[in-house]
């Protein structure tokens, strides 16, 4: 067991949910262990995910995104949810990279890299602020690319594998997505994006 305050092995840690106790405390006024103690005292171990998140938001004033993060961290710390596991029992993993490109060019570069392996996306949405492309994969799995313009002509593109059957699929899926993003970045640098 690690002595780090952010160790996923520590019962009150939120590191398993992907954030540090310091970030949690800065955003919500309490570290993960404090929230978990409060949730335990309130009987949240018997509540559903939506009930916990709603209580944190409505009764404790935790902002929406952070109420979800505290809830997931609590569920993971109490053994109710594995890292990467969604409320429906499936798993999800993401990877992202920032491109020195405008939104359309960045998404096109990623679509090109992914399409070399998976074929063209099943759908694209170019009208929204966050442009997306989605691939439908076997066994109801999907891959979502989301392009988020940042600043000065840069765009962050995230790839998310959704509805994976088990935790064993997370690491290989993440490695594949990181490779696609590296390929897209390399192609964009050579002017192919």
PDB file of C-alpha atoms in Angstrom:
ATOM      1  CA  UNK A   1       0.000   0.000   0.000  1.00  0.00           C
ATOM      2  CA  UNK A   2       1.337   3.416  -0.921  1.00  0.00           C
ATOM      3  CA  UNK A   3       1.620   6.252   1.580  1.00  0.00           C
ATOM      4  CA  UNK A   4       0.802   8.831  -1.084  1.00  0.00           C
ATOM      5  CA  UNK A   5      -2.340  10.810  -0.289  1.00  0.00           C
ATOM      6  CA  UNK A   6      -3.535  10.115  -3.813  1.00  0.00           C
ATOM      7  CA  UNK A   7      -2.908   6.377  -3.833  1.00  0.00           C
ATOM      8  CA  UNK A   8      -5.803   4.351  -5.264  1.00  0.00           C
ATOM      9  CA  UNK A   9      -5.093   1.859  -2.444  1.00  0.00           C
ATOM     10  CA  UNK A  10      -6.031   4.419   0.207  1.00  0.00           C
ATOM     11  CA  UNK A  11      -9.702   3.989   1.254  1.00  0.00           C
ATOM     12  CA  UNK A  12     -10.463   7.722   1.279  1.00  0.00           C
ATOM     13  CA  UNK A  13      -8.619   8.542  -1.916  1.00  0.00           C
ATOM     14  CA  UNK A  14     -10.244   9.888  -5.051  1.00  0.00           C
ATOM     15  CA  UNK A  15      -7.217   8.996  -7.211  1.00  0.00           C
ATOM     16  CA  UNK A  16      -9.056   5.962  -8.551  1.00  0.00           C
ATOM     17  CA  UNK A  17     -11.626   8.329 -10.035  1.00  0.00           C
ATOM     18  CA  UNK A  18      -8.869  10.182 -11.885  1.00  0.00           C
ATOM     19  CA  UNK A  19      -8.212  13.243  -9.734  1.00  0.00           C
ATOM     20  CA  UNK A  20      -6.092  14.241  -6.775  1.00  0.00           C
ATOM     21  CA  UNK A  21      -7.393  14.990  -3.305  1.00  0.00           C
ATOM     22  CA  UNK A  22      -5.922  18.476  -3.748  1.00  0.00           C
ATOM     23  CA  UNK A  23      -7.984  19.119  -6.899  1.00  0.00           C
ATOM     24  CA  UNK A  24     -11.087  17.767  -5.172  1.00  0.00           C
ATOM     25  CA  UNK A  25     -10.567  20.006  -2.127  1.00  0.00           C
ATOM     26  CA  UNK A  26      -9.888  23.069  -4.282  1.00  0.00           C
ATOM     27  CA  UNK A  27     -13.096  22.556  -6.273  1.00  0.00           C
ATOM     28  CA  UNK A  28     -15.450  21.355  -3.531  1.00  0.00           C
ATOM     29  CA  UNK A  29     -13.996  22.525  -0.232  1.00  0.00           C
ATOM     30  CA  UNK A  30     -13.349  18.968   0.978  1.00  0.00           C
ATOM     31  CA  UNK A  31     -10.854  16.211   0.190  1.00  0.00           C
ATOM     32  CA  UNK A  32     -12.137  12.814  -0.899  1.00  0.00           C
ATOM     33  CA  UNK A  33     -11.790  11.221   2.555  1.00  0.00           C
ATOM     34  CA  UNK A  34     -13.935  13.997   4.046  1.00  0.00           C
ATOM     35  CA  UNK A  35     -16.645  13.542   1.403  1.00  0.00           C
ATOM     36  CA  UNK A  36     -16.562   9.765   1.830  1.00  0.00           C
ATOM     37  CA  UNK A  37     -16.916  10.079   5.617  1.00  0.00           C
ATOM     38  CA  UNK A  38     -19.893  12.405   5.130  1.00  0.00           C
ATOM     39  CA  UNK A  39     -21.448  10.043   2.576  1.00  0.00           C
ATOM     40  CA  UNK A  40     -20.971   7.036   4.856  1.00  0.00           C
ATOM     41  CA  UNK A  41     -22.606   8.916   7.748  1.00  0.00           C
ATOM     42  CA  UNK A  42     -25.556   9.822   5.500  1.00  0.00           C
ATOM     43  CA  UNK A  43     -26.071   6.165   4.501  1.00  0.00           C
ATOM     44  CA  UNK A  44     -25.008   6.658   0.873  1.00  0.00           C
ATOM     45  CA  UNK A  45     -23.580   3.141   0.684  1.00  0.00           C
ATOM     46  CA  UNK A  46     -27.202   2.027   0.164  1.00  0.00           C
ATOM     47  CA  UNK A  47     -28.068   4.714  -2.411  1.00  0.00           C
ATOM     48  CA  UNK A  48     -27.968   4.504  -6.186  1.00  0.00           C
ATOM     49  CA  UNK A  49     -25.469   6.523  -8.200  1.00  0.00           C
ATOM     50  CA  UNK A  50     -28.052   9.199  -9.151  1.00  0.00           C
ATOM     51  CA  UNK A  51     -29.205   9.503  -5.531  1.00  0.00           C
ATOM     52  CA  UNK A  52     -25.643  10.097  -4.308  1.00  0.00           C
ATOM     53  CA  UNK A  53     -24.857  12.655  -7.015  1.00  0.00           C
ATOM     54  CA  UNK A  54     -28.165  14.466  -6.483  1.00  0.00           C
ATOM     55  CA  UNK A  55     -27.624  14.618  -2.698  1.00  0.00           C
ATOM     56  CA  UNK A  56     -24.117  16.016  -3.168  1.00  0.00           C
ATOM     57  CA  UNK A  57     -25.407  18.631  -5.602  1.00  0.00           C
ATOM     58  CA  UNK A  58     -28.690  19.589  -3.950  1.00  0.00           C
ATOM     59  CA  UNK A  59     -27.872  19.178  -0.260  1.00  0.00           C
ATOM     60  CA  UNK A  60     -24.141  19.906  -0.189  1.00  0.00           C
ATOM     61  CA  UNK A  61     -23.814  22.423  -3.044  1.00  0.00           C
ATOM     62  CA  UNK A  62     -21.238  20.415  -4.980  1.00  0.00           C
ATOM     63  CA  UNK A  63     -21.143  21.579  -8.642  1.00  0.00           C
ATOM     64  CA  UNK A  64     -22.584  19.109 -11.175  1.00  0.00           C
ATOM     65  CA  UNK A  65     -19.391  17.677 -12.663  1.00  0.00           C
ATOM     66  CA  UNK A  66     -17.753  17.435  -9.256  1.00  0.00           C
ATOM     67  CA  UNK A  67     -20.804  15.750  -7.716  1.00  0.00           C
ATOM     68  CA  UNK A  68     -20.375  13.032 -10.346  1.00  0.00           C
ATOM     69  CA  UNK A  69     -16.627  12.800  -9.662  1.00  0.00           C
ATOM     70  CA  UNK A  70     -17.148  12.494  -5.894  1.00  0.00           C
ATOM     71  CA  UNK A  71     -19.844   9.867  -6.486  1.00  0.00           C
ATOM     72  CA  UNK A  72     -17.648   7.757  -8.773  1.00  0.00           C
ATOM     73  CA  UNK A  73     -14.718   8.058  -6.352  1.00  0.00           C
ATOM     74  CA  UNK A  74     -16.964   6.989  -3.463  1.00  0.00           C
ATOM     75  CA  UNK A  75     -18.329   4.027  -5.429  1.00  0.00           C
ATOM     76  CA  UNK A  76     -14.809   2.937  -6.385  1.00  0.00           C
ATOM     77  CA  UNK A  77     -13.476   3.358  -2.838  1.00  0.00           C
ATOM     78  CA  UNK A  78     -16.348   1.258  -1.486  1.00  0.00           C
ATOM     79  CA  UNK A  79     -15.885  -1.488  -4.091  1.00  0.00           C
ATOM     80  CA  UNK A  80     -19.127  -0.769  -5.924  1.00  0.00           C
ATOM     81  CA  UNK A  81     -17.465   0.232  -9.178  1.00  0.00           C
ATOM     82  CA  UNK A  82     -14.147  -0.602 -10.831  1.00  0.00           C
ATOM     83  CA  UNK A  83     -12.005   2.106 -12.468  1.00  0.00           C
ATOM     84  CA  UNK A  84     -13.391   2.811 -15.933  1.00  0.00           C
ATOM     85  CA  UNK A  85     -16.723   1.155 -15.129  1.00  0.00           C
ATOM     86  CA  UNK A  86     -19.939   2.963 -15.989  1.00  0.00           C
ATOM     87  CA  UNK A  87     -23.153   2.785 -13.980  1.00  0.00           C
ATOM     88  CA  UNK A  88     -24.560   0.230 -16.467  1.00  0.00           C
ATOM     89  CA  UNK A  89     -21.640  -2.155 -15.802  1.00  0.00           C
ATOM     90  CA  UNK A  90     -19.828  -1.565 -19.086  1.00  0.00           C
ATOM     91  CA  UNK A  91     -16.396   0.055 -19.258  1.00  0.00           C
ATOM     92  CA  UNK A  92     -15.110   3.204 -20.934  1.00  0.00           C
ATOM     93  CA  UNK A  93     -11.629   4.566 -21.572  1.00  0.00           C
ATOM     94  CA  UNK A  94     -10.367   7.747 -23.234  1.00  0.00           C
ATOM     95  CA  UNK A  95      -7.205   9.228 -24.680  1.00  0.00           C
ATOM     96  CA  UNK A  96      -6.653  12.765 -25.938  1.00  0.00           C
ATOM     97  CA  UNK A  97      -4.130  14.948 -27.694  1.00  0.00           C
ATOM     98  CA  UNK A  98      -3.943  18.632 -28.562  1.00  0.00           C
ATOM     99  CA  UNK A  99      -3.284  19.456 -32.206  1.00  0.00           C
ATOM    100  CA  UNK A 100      -1.889  22.758 -33.532  1.00  0.00           C
ATOM    101  CA  UNK A 101      -4.829  22.836 -35.954  1.00  0.00           C
ATOM    102  CA  UNK A 102      -8.255  24.382 -36.280  1.00  0.00           C
ATOM    103  CA  UNK A 103     -11.128  22.145 -35.190  1.00  0.00           C
ATOM    104  CA  UNK A 104     -12.155  20.794 -38.609  1.00  0.00           C
ATOM    105  CA  UNK A 105      -8.584  19.937 -39.630  1.00  0.00           C
ATOM    106  CA  UNK A 106      -7.834  18.268 -36.282  1.00  0.00           C
ATOM    107  CA  UNK A 107     -10.964  16.107 -36.413  1.00  0.00           C
ATOM    108  CA  UNK A 108     -10.279  15.233 -40.060  1.00  0.00           C
ATOM    109  CA  UNK A 109      -6.726  14.131 -39.141  1.00  0.00           C
ATOM    110  CA  UNK A 110      -8.053  11.834 -36.414  1.00  0.00           C
ATOM    111  CA  UNK A 111     -10.838  10.485 -38.638  1.00  0.00           C
ATOM    112  CA  UNK A 112      -8.189   9.652 -41.240  1.00  0.00           C
ATOM    113  CA  UNK A 113      -6.012   7.779 -38.742  1.00  0.00           C
ATOM    114  CA  UNK A 114      -8.896   5.823 -37.198  1.00  0.00           C
ATOM    115  CA  UNK A 115     -10.563   5.115 -40.556  1.00  0.00           C
ATOM    116  CA  UNK A 116      -7.401   3.377 -41.782  1.00  0.00           C
ATOM    117  CA  UNK A 117      -8.212   0.670 -39.203  1.00  0.00           C
ATOM    118  CA  UNK A 118     -11.991   0.856 -38.754  1.00  0.00           C
ATOM    119  CA  UNK A 119     -13.366   2.326 -41.972  1.00  0.00           C
ATOM    120  CA  UNK A 120     -15.358   5.552 -42.150  1.00  0.00           C
ATOM    121  CA  UNK A 121     -17.336   6.674 -39.099  1.00  0.00           C
ATOM    122  CA  UNK A 122     -21.001   5.688 -38.852  1.00  0.00           C
ATOM    123  CA  UNK A 123     -21.892   9.302 -38.072  1.00  0.00           C
ATOM    124  CA  UNK A 124     -20.372  12.771 -37.869  1.00  0.00           C
ATOM    125  CA  UNK A 125     -21.667  15.966 -36.302  1.00  0.00           C
ATOM    126  CA  UNK A 126     -20.056  19.136 -37.585  1.00  0.00           C
ATOM    127  CA  UNK A 127     -22.702  21.674 -36.535  1.00  0.00           C
ATOM    128  CA  UNK A 128     -22.114  21.619 -32.770  1.00  0.00           C
ATOM    129  CA  UNK A 129     -19.428  23.473 -30.818  1.00  0.00           C
ATOM    130  CA  UNK A 130     -17.751  20.133 -30.117  1.00  0.00           C
ATOM    131  CA  UNK A 131     -17.577  18.343 -33.445  1.00  0.00           C
ATOM    132  CA  UNK A 132     -17.760  14.560 -33.276  1.00  0.00           C
ATOM    133  CA  UNK A 133     -17.400  11.352 -35.246  1.00  0.00           C
ATOM    134  CA  UNK A 134     -18.651   7.958 -34.050  1.00  0.00           C
ATOM    135  CA  UNK A 135     -17.768   4.449 -35.156  1.00  0.00           C
ATOM    136  CA  UNK A 136     -20.133   1.551 -34.410  1.00  0.00           C
ATOM    137  CA  UNK A 137     -18.109  -1.539 -33.517  1.00  0.00           C
ATOM    138  CA  UNK A 138     -19.074  -5.178 -32.898  1.00  0.00           C
ATOM    139  CA  UNK A 139     -20.811  -6.191 -29.650  1.00  0.00           C
ATOM    140  CA  UNK A 140     -22.453  -2.764 -29.240  1.00  0.00           C
ATOM    141  CA  UNK A 141     -19.073  -1.088 -28.585  1.00  0.00           C
ATOM    142  CA  UNK A 142     -18.530   2.365 -30.038  1.00  0.00           C
ATOM    143  CA  UNK A 143     -15.666   4.777 -30.528  1.00  0.00           C
ATOM    144  CA  UNK A 144     -16.315   8.505 -30.212  1.00  0.00           C
ATOM    145  CA  UNK A 145     -13.965  11.248 -31.410  1.00  0.00           C
ATOM    146  CA  UNK A 146     -14.670  14.710 -29.988  1.00  0.00           C
ATOM    147  CA  UNK A 147     -12.878  17.857 -31.194  1.00  0.00           C
ATOM    148  CA  UNK A 148     -12.805  20.711 -28.691  1.00  0.00           C
ATOM    149  CA  UNK A 149     -11.333  24.019 -29.910  1.00  0.00           C
ATOM    150  CA  UNK A 150      -9.019  25.463 -27.264  1.00  0.00           C
ATOM    151  CA  UNK A 151      -7.190  28.658 -28.200  1.00  0.00           C
ATOM    152  CA  UNK A 152      -4.992  30.191 -30.873  1.00  0.00           C
ATOM    153  CA  UNK A 153      -5.881  27.660 -33.544  1.00  0.00           C
ATOM    154  CA  UNK A 154      -5.356  24.619 -31.329  1.00  0.00           C
ATOM    155  CA  UNK A 155      -7.820  21.772 -30.840  1.00  0.00           C
ATOM    156  CA  UNK A 156      -7.988  19.011 -28.246  1.00  0.00           C
ATOM    157  CA  UNK A 157      -9.296  15.763 -29.705  1.00  0.00           C
ATOM    158  CA  UNK A 158     -10.391  12.949 -27.413  1.00  0.00           C
ATOM    159  CA  UNK A 159     -11.131   9.388 -28.416  1.00  0.00           C
ATOM    160  CA  UNK A 160     -13.426   7.382 -26.148  1.00  0.00           C
ATOM    161  CA  UNK A 161     -14.085   3.635 -26.404  1.00  0.00           C
ATOM    162  CA  UNK A 162     -17.562   3.133 -24.973  1.00  0.00           C
ATOM    163  CA  UNK A 163     -19.479   0.069 -23.761  1.00  0.00           C
ATOM    164  CA  UNK A 164     -16.465  -2.241 -23.441  1.00  0.00           C
ATOM    165  CA  UNK A 165     -17.438  -5.566 -21.844  1.00  0.00           C
ATOM    166  CA  UNK A 166     -14.771  -5.771 -19.145  1.00  0.00           C
ATOM    167  CA  UNK A 167     -11.809  -4.090 -17.497  1.00  0.00           C
ATOM    168  CA  UNK A 168      -9.343  -6.276 -19.416  1.00  0.00           C
ATOM    169  CA  UNK A 169     -10.245  -4.366 -22.597  1.00  0.00           C
ATOM    170  CA  UNK A 170      -9.288  -0.952 -21.164  1.00  0.00           C
ATOM    171  CA  UNK A 171      -5.484  -1.003 -21.529  1.00  0.00           C
ATOM    172  CA  UNK A 172      -5.423  -2.383 -25.099  1.00  0.00           C
ATOM    173  CA  UNK A 173      -8.155   0.062 -26.173  1.00  0.00           C
ATOM    174  CA  UNK A 174      -6.271   3.005 -24.649  1.00  0.00           C
ATOM    175  CA  UNK A 175      -3.009   1.941 -26.330  1.00  0.00           C
ATOM    176  CA  UNK A 176      -4.759   1.691 -29.702  1.00  0.00           C
ATOM    177  CA  UNK A 177      -6.366   5.122 -29.301  1.00  0.00           C
ATOM    178  CA  UNK A 178      -3.030   6.667 -28.310  1.00  0.00           C
ATOM    179  CA  UNK A 179      -1.488   5.169 -31.453  1.00  0.00           C
ATOM    180  CA  UNK A 180      -4.266   6.596 -33.643  1.00  0.00           C
ATOM    181  CA  UNK A 181      -3.774  10.036 -32.069  1.00  0.00           C
ATOM    182  CA  UNK A 182      -0.001   9.819 -32.607  1.00  0.00           C
ATOM    183  CA  UNK A 183      -0.564   8.803 -36.235  1.00  0.00           C
ATOM    184  CA  UNK A 184      -3.002  11.696 -36.734  1.00  0.00           C
ATOM    185  CA  UNK A 185      -0.539  14.117 -35.149  1.00  0.00           C
ATOM    186  CA  UNK A 186       2.316  12.861 -37.297  1.00  0.00           C
ATOM    187  CA  UNK A 187       0.192  13.110 -40.448  1.00  0.00           C
ATOM    188  CA  UNK A 188      -0.953  16.615 -39.509  1.00  0.00           C
ATOM    189  CA  UNK A 189       2.666  17.680 -38.946  1.00  0.00           C
ATOM    190  CA  UNK A 190       3.502  16.482 -42.460  1.00  0.00           C
ATOM    191  CA  UNK A 191       0.530  18.397 -43.853  1.00  0.00           C
ATOM    192  CA  UNK A 192      -1.635  15.320 -44.418  1.00  0.00           C
ATOM    193  CA  UNK A 193      -4.356  16.275 -41.878  1.00  0.00           C
TER     194      UNK A 193
END
